[in-house]
Amino acid sequence: MSLYRLLRPLAFVLDAEQAHRATIRALGLLPRRALPDFPASLASEVAGLRFPSPVGLAAGFDKDGEVPDAMLSLGFGFVEVGTLTPRPQQGNPKPRLFRLAEDEAVINRMGFNNGGQVEALARLGRRERRGIVGVNVGANKDSPNRIADYVAGIAAMAPVADYLTVNISSPNTPGLRNLQAGGELVELLGAIAEERAPGGPPVFLKVAPDLQSGDHDRIVRAALEGRIDALIVANTTVSRPPLRSRHAGQAGGLSGAPLGPLALDALRAFRSASGGSLPLIAAGGIASADDAWVRVIAGASLVQLYSALVYHGPGLARRIADGLAARLVERGMGNIAEAVGSG
Ligand SMILES: Cc1cc2nc3c(=O)[nH]c(=O)nc-3n(C[C@H](O)[C@H](O)[C@H](O)COP(=O)(O)O)c2cc1C
C-alpha cells in the first residue's frame, strides 16, 4: 500500500483547503533530492525548452512557488507555479475549495489568493535553477488596468521563470475571461510582445474550455501574431456536466474527471485551428497514462494535471510517465514527439 493510500482518509477528514495547506507544509519539509531519471524516449523540446518528461504539474497547486523542487523530485517533468498577481491578495471568502469525491472532481472559487509577485520573486530567486519551473501570472481583482498587470507580471517574473503563462481563463476573477475576446486579446498580446526582452523565457497562453466555435481560430491567430509560444488547453470549466456529489451546485471552476471530455474537445478544436503551428499543452481531467496518451495523439506536446493528485497521490506523475514510455515501445515509436498529433 502506498503511503498516500494510507494518509488519504486522514487528509479527507480535513476541510479541502486545510488539507492542501498541510500538504504544502509537509512538502516543504522534504529533504532536497536529486531530480528523477526518466526514460530517454520521453524527453522532447517544446518552445525551445528541453522537457525530461511531458507530464507537468498544473498551476494552482503551488500558487506561491513554495515547493517546486519537491514536486519535480516527486516525478513531474515540469512544474507551473502561480497564478501570481502583482500585489498580494486574499482571494474569495472561505469555504472556496470543494472535493467532489464521487466524481473525482474539484470545484474551486479561490479567486487568485496569493502572496504577490514580489515575495515569490525573492523565494524563487533563492532556489538553485534545475528542472523546468514555469510562472503563471494574472491580474489583481481590483486592478484598474488588467493589461498593465499582465505586462508587469511578465517583466517581473521573467528572471526566475523557465517559461511564463498568461492566465486569462480563471472563472473566479469577474470579467477576466473577457480578455479572451477578439480585440482585447490582440491588445493584451501586443502589449506583452512589446515588453518581452530578447532571449527571455517563452510565453504560454492559458485558455478556458468554455469557448464557442470560431473562438479557436481567432485565438490561434491572435496567439501566432502575438508571438505566443504555446497554448495551455484548458483551465477549469464553469459548465456543469452531470455530477453526483453534494457539492455539485457550488459556484466556481470545475476540474478533474468530468472536465476531461470537454478539455479534450477543446484540445482537438485548437489542434484543427492551428494545424500544428502552435504547440499545445493539455490539462483537464488527466488521471492516467491512457488519458495522457489520448491528449498526446490528439496534438498535445505536453500534459499537466492537478485534481487527480487529490485522488491518486503525487506518485501519479511518475506512473503516467512510465505508462507513456510503455506505449511508445508498444507502438515502435522512439520518442514522444513522434506520437504528438498522430491519432
Ligand atoms: C484548487 C485549484 C486552483 C487552481 N488555481 C489555478 C490558478 O491559480 N491558475 C491557473 O491557471 N489554473 C488554476 N487551476 C486550474 C488548473 O491549473 C487546471 O487547468 C485545471 O484544474 C484542470 O486540470 P485538472 O483537471 O487536472 O485539475 C486551479 C485548479 C484547482 C483545482
Short mmCIF file of C-alpha atoms and ligand atoms in Angstrom, two decimals:
data_model
loop_
_atom_site.label_atom_id
_atom_site.label_comp_id
_atom_site.label_asym_id
_atom_site.label_seq_id
_atom_site.Cartn_x
_atom_site.Cartn_y
_atom_site.Cartn_z
CA MET A 1 0.00 0.00 0.00
CA SER A 2 1.41 3.40 -0.89
CA LEU A 3 1.95 5.97 1.82
CA TYR A 4 -0.60 8.16 0.03
CA ARG A 5 -3.33 5.46 0.27
CA LEU A 6 -2.63 5.29 3.97
CA LEU A 7 -2.77 9.05 4.50
CA ARG A 8 -5.66 9.86 2.15
CA PRO A 9 -8.50 9.11 4.61
CA LEU A 10 -6.74 11.35 7.11
CA ALA A 11 -6.43 14.18 4.61
CA PHE A 12 -10.09 13.75 3.63
CA VAL A 13 -11.20 14.37 7.22
CA LEU A 14 -9.81 17.88 6.91
CA ASP A 15 -11.52 20.64 5.02
CA ALA A 16 -10.12 20.67 1.46
CA GLU A 17 -8.18 23.90 1.85
CA GLN A 18 -6.70 22.87 5.22
CA ALA A 19 -5.61 19.56 3.68
CA HIS A 20 -3.96 21.44 0.83
CA ARG A 21 -2.14 23.76 3.20
CA ALA A 22 -0.94 20.79 5.28
CA THR A 23 0.30 19.09 2.09
CA ILE A 24 2.32 22.15 1.04
CA ARG A 25 3.80 22.38 4.51
CA ALA A 26 4.78 18.70 4.51
CA LEU A 27 6.28 19.00 1.02
CA GLY A 28 8.31 21.97 2.23
CA LEU A 29 9.91 19.74 4.86
CA LEU A 30 11.09 17.10 2.38
CA PRO A 31 14.87 16.96 2.15
CA ARG A 32 16.28 18.12 -1.15
CA ARG A 33 16.66 15.21 -3.56
CA ALA A 34 18.10 14.59 -7.00
CA LEU A 35 15.76 15.01 -9.95
CA PRO A 36 14.43 11.68 -11.20
CA ASP A 37 15.71 9.99 -14.35
CA PHE A 38 13.01 9.49 -16.95
CA PRO A 39 13.12 7.11 -19.92
CA ALA A 40 15.03 8.89 -22.71
CA SER A 41 12.06 8.43 -25.08
CA LEU A 42 10.05 10.94 -23.00
CA ALA A 43 12.44 13.86 -23.46
CA SER A 44 11.38 16.44 -26.02
CA GLU A 45 11.91 20.06 -26.94
CA VAL A 46 8.93 22.40 -26.78
CA ALA A 47 9.19 26.18 -27.21
CA GLY A 48 12.96 25.90 -27.07
CA LEU A 49 12.97 24.15 -23.67
CA ARG A 50 14.02 20.58 -23.07
CA PHE A 51 11.36 18.73 -21.05
CA PRO A 52 12.64 15.46 -19.49
CA SER A 53 9.05 14.15 -19.19
CA PRO A 54 5.87 15.56 -20.76
CA VAL A 55 3.90 15.24 -17.50
CA GLY A 56 3.73 18.52 -15.60
CA LEU A 57 2.05 19.99 -12.53
CA ALA A 58 -0.70 22.46 -13.45
CA ALA A 59 -0.96 25.94 -11.94
CA GLY A 60 -2.86 26.49 -8.70
CA PHE A 61 -1.31 23.72 -6.60
CA ASP A 62 1.76 25.76 -5.68
CA LYS A 63 0.47 29.29 -6.12
CA ASP A 64 3.31 30.98 -4.25
CA GLY A 65 6.18 28.87 -5.55
CA GLU A 66 6.87 27.26 -2.19
CA VAL A 67 7.56 23.68 -3.29
CA PRO A 68 8.52 23.45 -6.98
CA ASP A 69 11.64 21.41 -6.24
CA ALA A 70 9.76 18.89 -4.09
CA MET A 71 7.24 18.40 -6.91
CA LEU A 72 9.98 17.99 -9.51
CA SER A 73 11.68 15.37 -7.37
CA LEU A 74 8.36 13.54 -6.88
CA GLY A 75 8.25 12.86 -10.62
CA PHE A 76 6.89 15.84 -12.51
CA GLY A 77 8.75 16.72 -15.70
CA PHE A 78 7.94 20.39 -15.12
CA VAL A 79 6.10 22.49 -12.54
CA GLU A 80 3.99 25.61 -13.08
CA VAL A 81 3.71 27.89 -10.05
CA GLY A 82 1.09 30.66 -9.67
CA THR A 83 -1.20 32.24 -10.51
CA LEU A 84 0.72 35.18 -9.10
CA THR A 85 -0.71 38.68 -9.24
CA PRO A 86 1.37 41.87 -8.97
CA ARG A 87 0.05 42.65 -5.49
CA PRO A 88 -0.79 40.05 -2.81
CA GLN A 89 -4.49 39.30 -2.46
CA GLN A 90 -6.72 37.30 -0.13
CA GLY A 91 -8.98 35.68 -2.67
CA ASN A 92 -12.63 34.86 -2.05
CA PRO A 93 -14.19 34.12 1.36
CA LYS A 94 -13.86 30.52 2.62
CA PRO A 95 -15.03 27.86 2.02
CA ARG A 96 -13.92 28.14 -1.60
CA LEU A 97 -12.46 24.71 -2.38
CA PHE A 98 -14.58 21.56 -2.58
CA ARG A 99 -13.74 17.90 -3.16
CA LEU A 100 -16.35 16.08 -5.23
CA ALA A 101 -15.13 12.61 -4.29
CA GLU A 102 -17.90 10.62 -6.04
CA ASP A 103 -16.99 12.42 -9.26
CA GLU A 104 -13.18 12.50 -8.78
CA ALA A 105 -13.59 16.23 -9.30
CA VAL A 106 -12.88 19.55 -7.60
CA ILE A 107 -14.74 22.85 -7.61
CA ASN A 108 -12.76 25.93 -6.64
CA ARG A 109 -13.50 29.61 -6.43
CA MET A 110 -10.21 30.56 -4.80
CA GLY A 111 -10.02 33.88 -6.68
CA PHE A 112 -6.22 34.14 -7.09
CA ASN A 113 -5.30 34.06 -3.40
CA ASN A 114 -1.54 34.56 -3.42
CA GLY A 115 1.30 36.36 -1.70
CA GLY A 116 2.08 38.52 -4.71
CA GLN A 117 4.90 38.61 -7.21
CA VAL A 118 7.45 40.45 -5.07
CA GLU A 119 7.53 37.75 -2.41
CA ALA A 120 7.50 34.91 -4.96
CA LEU A 121 10.29 36.54 -6.97
CA ALA A 122 12.51 36.58 -3.89
CA ARG A 123 11.59 33.00 -2.95
CA LEU A 124 12.16 31.60 -6.44
CA GLY A 125 15.34 33.66 -6.74
CA ARG A 126 16.82 31.80 -3.78
CA ARG A 127 16.45 28.36 -5.35
CA GLU A 128 19.13 26.74 -7.42
CA ARG A 129 17.84 26.60 -11.01
CA ARG A 130 17.24 22.99 -12.00
CA GLY A 131 14.33 21.33 -13.75
CA ILE A 132 11.69 23.37 -15.57
CA VAL A 133 9.66 25.79 -13.47
CA GLY A 134 7.11 27.97 -15.21
CA VAL A 135 5.48 31.01 -13.62
CA ASN A 136 1.79 31.70 -14.27
CA VAL A 137 0.74 35.36 -13.98
CA GLY A 138 -2.63 37.06 -13.61
CA ALA A 139 -4.29 40.38 -12.80
CA ASN A 140 -5.37 41.67 -9.41
CA LYS A 141 -9.13 41.62 -8.92
CA ASP A 142 -9.27 45.36 -8.18
CA SER A 143 -6.76 46.38 -10.85
CA PRO A 144 -7.76 49.49 -12.80
CA ASN A 145 -5.76 48.20 -15.79
CA ARG A 146 -5.59 44.45 -16.19
CA ILE A 147 -3.44 44.52 -19.30
CA ALA A 148 -0.84 46.52 -17.35
CA ASP A 149 -0.89 43.82 -14.64
CA TYR A 150 -0.02 41.12 -17.18
CA VAL A 151 2.72 43.22 -18.72
CA ALA A 152 4.15 43.94 -15.25
CA GLY A 153 3.97 40.25 -14.31
CA ILE A 154 5.80 39.14 -17.44
CA ALA A 155 8.57 41.65 -16.78
CA ALA A 156 8.80 40.96 -13.04
CA MET A 157 8.84 37.17 -13.13
CA ALA A 158 10.96 36.57 -16.25
CA PRO A 159 14.25 36.39 -14.29
CA VAL A 160 13.09 33.35 -12.27
CA ALA A 161 10.90 31.61 -14.88
CA ASP A 162 11.81 28.96 -17.43
CA TYR A 163 8.53 29.89 -19.09
CA LEU A 164 5.72 32.31 -18.31
CA THR A 165 1.99 31.65 -18.60
CA VAL A 166 -0.57 34.36 -19.26
CA ASN A 167 -3.68 33.15 -17.47
CA ILE A 168 -6.79 34.82 -18.87
CA SER A 169 -9.08 31.89 -18.24
CA SER A 170 -9.75 31.71 -14.50
CA PRO A 171 -13.51 31.91 -13.91
CA ASN A 172 -13.03 33.27 -10.38
CA THR A 173 -11.94 36.82 -11.15
CA PRO A 174 -15.03 38.55 -12.53
CA GLY A 175 -14.61 39.61 -16.16
CA LEU A 176 -11.12 38.14 -16.52
CA ARG A 177 -12.11 35.73 -19.26
CA ASN A 178 -13.32 38.66 -21.37
CA LEU A 179 -9.64 39.12 -22.21
CA GLN A 180 -10.05 36.07 -24.46
CA ALA A 181 -12.38 38.08 -26.71
CA GLY A 182 -11.16 39.40 -30.07
CA GLY A 183 -9.96 42.98 -29.68
CA GLU A 184 -8.91 42.68 -26.05
CA LEU A 185 -6.80 39.60 -26.71
CA VAL A 186 -4.97 41.23 -29.61
CA GLU A 187 -4.30 44.29 -27.45
CA LEU A 188 -3.11 42.20 -24.49
CA LEU A 189 -0.79 40.01 -26.54
CA GLY A 190 0.57 43.04 -28.41
CA ALA A 191 1.41 44.76 -25.13
CA ILE A 192 3.10 41.61 -23.79
CA ALA A 193 5.09 41.09 -27.00
CA GLU A 194 6.45 44.62 -26.67
CA GLU A 195 7.54 44.04 -23.09
CA ARG A 196 9.36 40.79 -23.73
CA ALA A 197 13.14 41.12 -23.70
CA PRO A 198 15.07 39.31 -26.43
CA GLY A 199 16.36 36.00 -25.10
CA GLY A 200 13.73 35.96 -22.33
CA PRO A 201 11.62 32.93 -21.43
CA PRO A 202 8.90 31.66 -23.78
CA VAL A 203 5.35 32.81 -23.05
CA PHE A 204 2.37 30.44 -22.98
CA LEU A 205 -1.31 31.42 -23.05
CA LYS A 206 -3.83 29.52 -20.92
CA VAL A 207 -7.38 29.34 -22.22
CA ALA A 208 -10.78 28.21 -20.96
CA PRO A 209 -12.54 25.06 -22.13
CA ASP A 210 -15.79 27.01 -22.45
CA LEU A 211 -15.40 28.54 -25.91
CA GLN A 212 -17.71 28.91 -28.91
CA SER A 213 -16.92 27.58 -32.36
CA GLY A 214 -14.95 30.29 -34.12
CA ASP A 215 -13.15 31.29 -30.92
CA HIS A 216 -10.46 28.68 -31.50
CA ASP A 217 -9.43 30.06 -34.91
CA ARG A 218 -9.46 33.60 -33.59
CA ILE A 219 -7.38 32.77 -30.52
CA VAL A 220 -4.83 30.82 -32.57
CA ARG A 221 -4.46 33.75 -34.99
CA ALA A 222 -4.03 36.25 -32.14
CA ALA A 223 -1.54 33.93 -30.40
CA LEU A 224 0.59 33.50 -33.51
CA GLU A 225 0.57 37.24 -34.20
CA GLY A 226 1.36 37.95 -30.55
CA ARG A 227 4.36 35.54 -30.62
CA ILE A 228 2.84 33.20 -28.03
CA ASP A 229 4.97 30.05 -27.80
CA ALA A 230 2.32 27.52 -26.71
CA LEU A 231 -1.33 27.27 -25.65
CA ILE A 232 -2.43 25.55 -22.44
CA VAL A 233 -5.81 23.91 -23.02
CA ALA A 234 -7.53 24.23 -20.60
CA ASN A 235 -8.45 25.87 -17.34
CA THR A 236 -11.45 24.83 -15.20
CA THR A 237 -14.98 24.93 -16.63
CA VAL A 238 -17.97 26.97 -15.48
CA SER A 239 -20.24 24.38 -17.10
CA ARG A 240 -21.67 21.51 -15.05
CA PRO A 241 -21.71 18.13 -16.73
CA PRO A 242 -23.80 15.61 -14.74
CA LEU A 243 -22.29 15.25 -11.21
CA ARG A 244 -23.18 13.07 -8.24
CA SER A 245 -21.54 14.88 -5.35
CA ARG A 246 -23.47 17.07 -2.91
CA HIS A 247 -21.08 19.91 -3.77
CA ALA A 248 -22.13 19.91 -7.45
CA GLY A 249 -24.05 23.16 -7.02
CA GLN A 250 -21.10 25.15 -5.64
CA ALA A 251 -20.07 28.17 -7.70
CA GLY A 252 -16.60 28.16 -9.26
CA GLY A 253 -14.50 26.26 -11.75
CA LEU A 254 -14.90 22.51 -12.10
CA SER A 255 -11.83 20.34 -12.69
CA GLY A 256 -10.97 16.65 -12.59
CA ALA A 257 -12.59 13.69 -14.34
CA PRO A 258 -15.82 15.39 -15.54
CA LEU A 259 -13.74 18.12 -17.23
CA GLY A 260 -11.83 15.53 -19.28
CA PRO A 261 -14.16 15.20 -22.30
CA LEU A 262 -14.65 18.99 -22.54
CA ALA A 263 -10.91 19.67 -22.34
CA LEU A 264 -10.23 17.00 -24.96
CA ASP A 265 -12.81 18.56 -27.31
CA ALA A 266 -11.19 21.97 -26.82
CA LEU A 267 -7.75 20.48 -27.49
CA ARG A 268 -8.97 18.92 -30.74
CA ALA A 269 -10.55 22.21 -31.80
CA PHE A 270 -7.26 24.05 -31.14
CA ARG A 271 -5.30 21.38 -32.99
CA SER A 272 -7.53 21.70 -36.01
CA ALA A 273 -7.39 25.52 -35.82
CA SER A 274 -3.59 25.56 -35.54
CA GLY A 275 -2.72 22.60 -37.77
CA GLY A 276 0.29 22.00 -35.57
CA SER A 277 1.71 25.53 -35.97
CA LEU A 278 1.43 26.23 -32.23
CA PRO A 279 2.49 23.74 -29.53
CA LEU A 280 -0.40 22.65 -27.32
CA ILE A 281 -0.27 21.67 -23.66
CA ALA A 282 -3.24 19.64 -22.46
CA ALA A 283 -4.80 19.99 -19.00
CA GLY A 284 -8.15 18.95 -17.57
CA GLY A 285 -9.20 15.59 -16.18
CA ILE A 286 -5.95 13.74 -16.86
CA ALA A 287 -5.69 10.92 -14.30
CA SER A 288 -3.96 8.03 -16.11
CA ALA A 289 -1.45 7.17 -18.79
CA ASP A 290 -4.39 6.42 -21.10
CA ASP A 291 -5.81 9.90 -20.56
CA ALA A 292 -2.40 11.44 -21.23
CA TRP A 293 -1.81 9.30 -24.32
CA VAL A 294 -5.16 10.32 -25.84
CA ARG A 295 -4.20 14.00 -25.40
CA VAL A 296 -0.76 13.45 -26.91
CA ILE A 297 -2.07 11.73 -30.04
CA ALA A 298 -4.74 14.46 -30.29
CA GLY A 299 -1.91 17.01 -30.56
CA ALA A 300 -0.60 17.84 -27.10
CA SER A 301 3.18 18.12 -26.82
CA LEU A 302 2.92 18.18 -23.02
CA VAL A 303 0.23 17.50 -20.40
CA GLN A 304 -0.48 18.96 -16.96
CA LEU A 305 -2.58 17.76 -14.06
CA TYR A 306 -3.75 18.88 -10.67
CA SER A 307 -7.11 17.45 -9.47
CA ALA A 308 -6.13 13.81 -9.97
CA LEU A 309 -3.39 14.28 -7.37
CA VAL A 310 -6.08 14.73 -4.74
CA TYR A 311 -7.45 11.26 -5.52
CA HIS A 312 -4.35 9.36 -6.64
CA GLY A 313 -1.44 11.00 -4.80
CA PRO A 314 1.80 12.53 -6.04
CA GLY A 315 3.18 9.21 -7.34
CA LEU A 316 0.73 9.58 -10.22
CA ALA A 317 3.02 11.78 -12.32
CA ARG A 318 5.70 9.11 -12.44
CA ARG A 319 3.16 6.34 -13.15
CA ILE A 320 1.78 8.32 -16.09
CA ALA A 321 5.29 8.99 -17.42
CA ASP A 322 6.18 5.28 -17.27
CA GLY A 323 2.86 4.38 -18.91
CA LEU A 324 3.56 6.78 -21.77
CA ALA A 325 7.04 5.30 -22.25
CA ALA A 326 5.48 1.79 -22.40
CA ARG A 327 3.02 2.92 -25.08
CA LEU A 328 5.86 4.29 -27.18
CA VAL A 329 7.58 0.90 -27.05
CA GLU A 330 4.34 -0.93 -27.95
CA ARG A 331 3.89 1.27 -30.99
CA GLY A 332 7.51 1.14 -32.09
CA MET A 333 7.99 4.87 -31.56
CA GLY A 334 11.38 6.11 -30.41
CA ASN A 335 10.30 9.43 -28.93
CA ILE A 336 7.17 11.10 -27.56
CA ALA A 337 7.42 13.80 -30.24
CA GLU A 338 6.54 11.17 -32.87
CA ALA A 339 3.26 10.47 -31.07
CA VAL A 340 2.14 14.12 -30.89
CA GLY A 341 -0.87 14.57 -33.16
CA SER A 342 -0.54 11.07 -34.60
CA GLY A 343 -4.05 9.99 -33.64
C1 LIG B 1 -7.81 24.38 -6.46
C2 LIG B 1 -7.42 24.79 -7.83
C3 LIG B 1 -6.78 26.00 -8.02
C4 LIG B 1 -6.39 26.39 -9.30
N1 LIG B 1 -5.73 27.58 -9.44
C5 LIG B 1 -5.28 27.93 -10.67
C6 LIG B 1 -4.54 29.11 -10.85
O1 LIG B 1 -4.24 29.83 -9.90
N2 LIG B 1 -4.14 29.44 -12.10
C7 LIG B 1 -4.42 28.64 -13.19
O2 LIG B 1 -4.00 28.96 -14.31
N3 LIG B 1 -5.12 27.50 -13.05
C8 LIG B 1 -5.54 27.12 -11.83
N4 LIG B 1 -6.24 25.95 -11.68
C9 LIG B 1 -6.57 25.15 -12.88
C10 LIG B 1 -5.58 24.02 -13.12
O3 LIG B 1 -4.30 24.53 -13.39
C11 LIG B 1 -6.03 23.16 -14.32
O4 LIG B 1 -6.02 23.92 -15.51
C12 LIG B 1 -7.43 22.57 -14.12
O5 LIG B 1 -7.65 22.24 -12.78
C13 LIG B 1 -7.67 21.35 -14.99
O6 LIG B 1 -6.77 20.31 -14.68
P1 LIG B 1 -7.16 19.11 -13.66
O7 LIG B 1 -8.49 18.56 -14.12
O8 LIG B 1 -6.04 18.12 -13.82
O9 LIG B 1 -7.21 19.71 -12.33
C14 LIG B 1 -6.64 25.55 -10.41
C15 LIG B 1 -7.29 24.32 -10.21
C16 LIG B 1 -7.67 23.93 -8.94
C17 LIG B 1 -8.35 22.59 -8.76
#
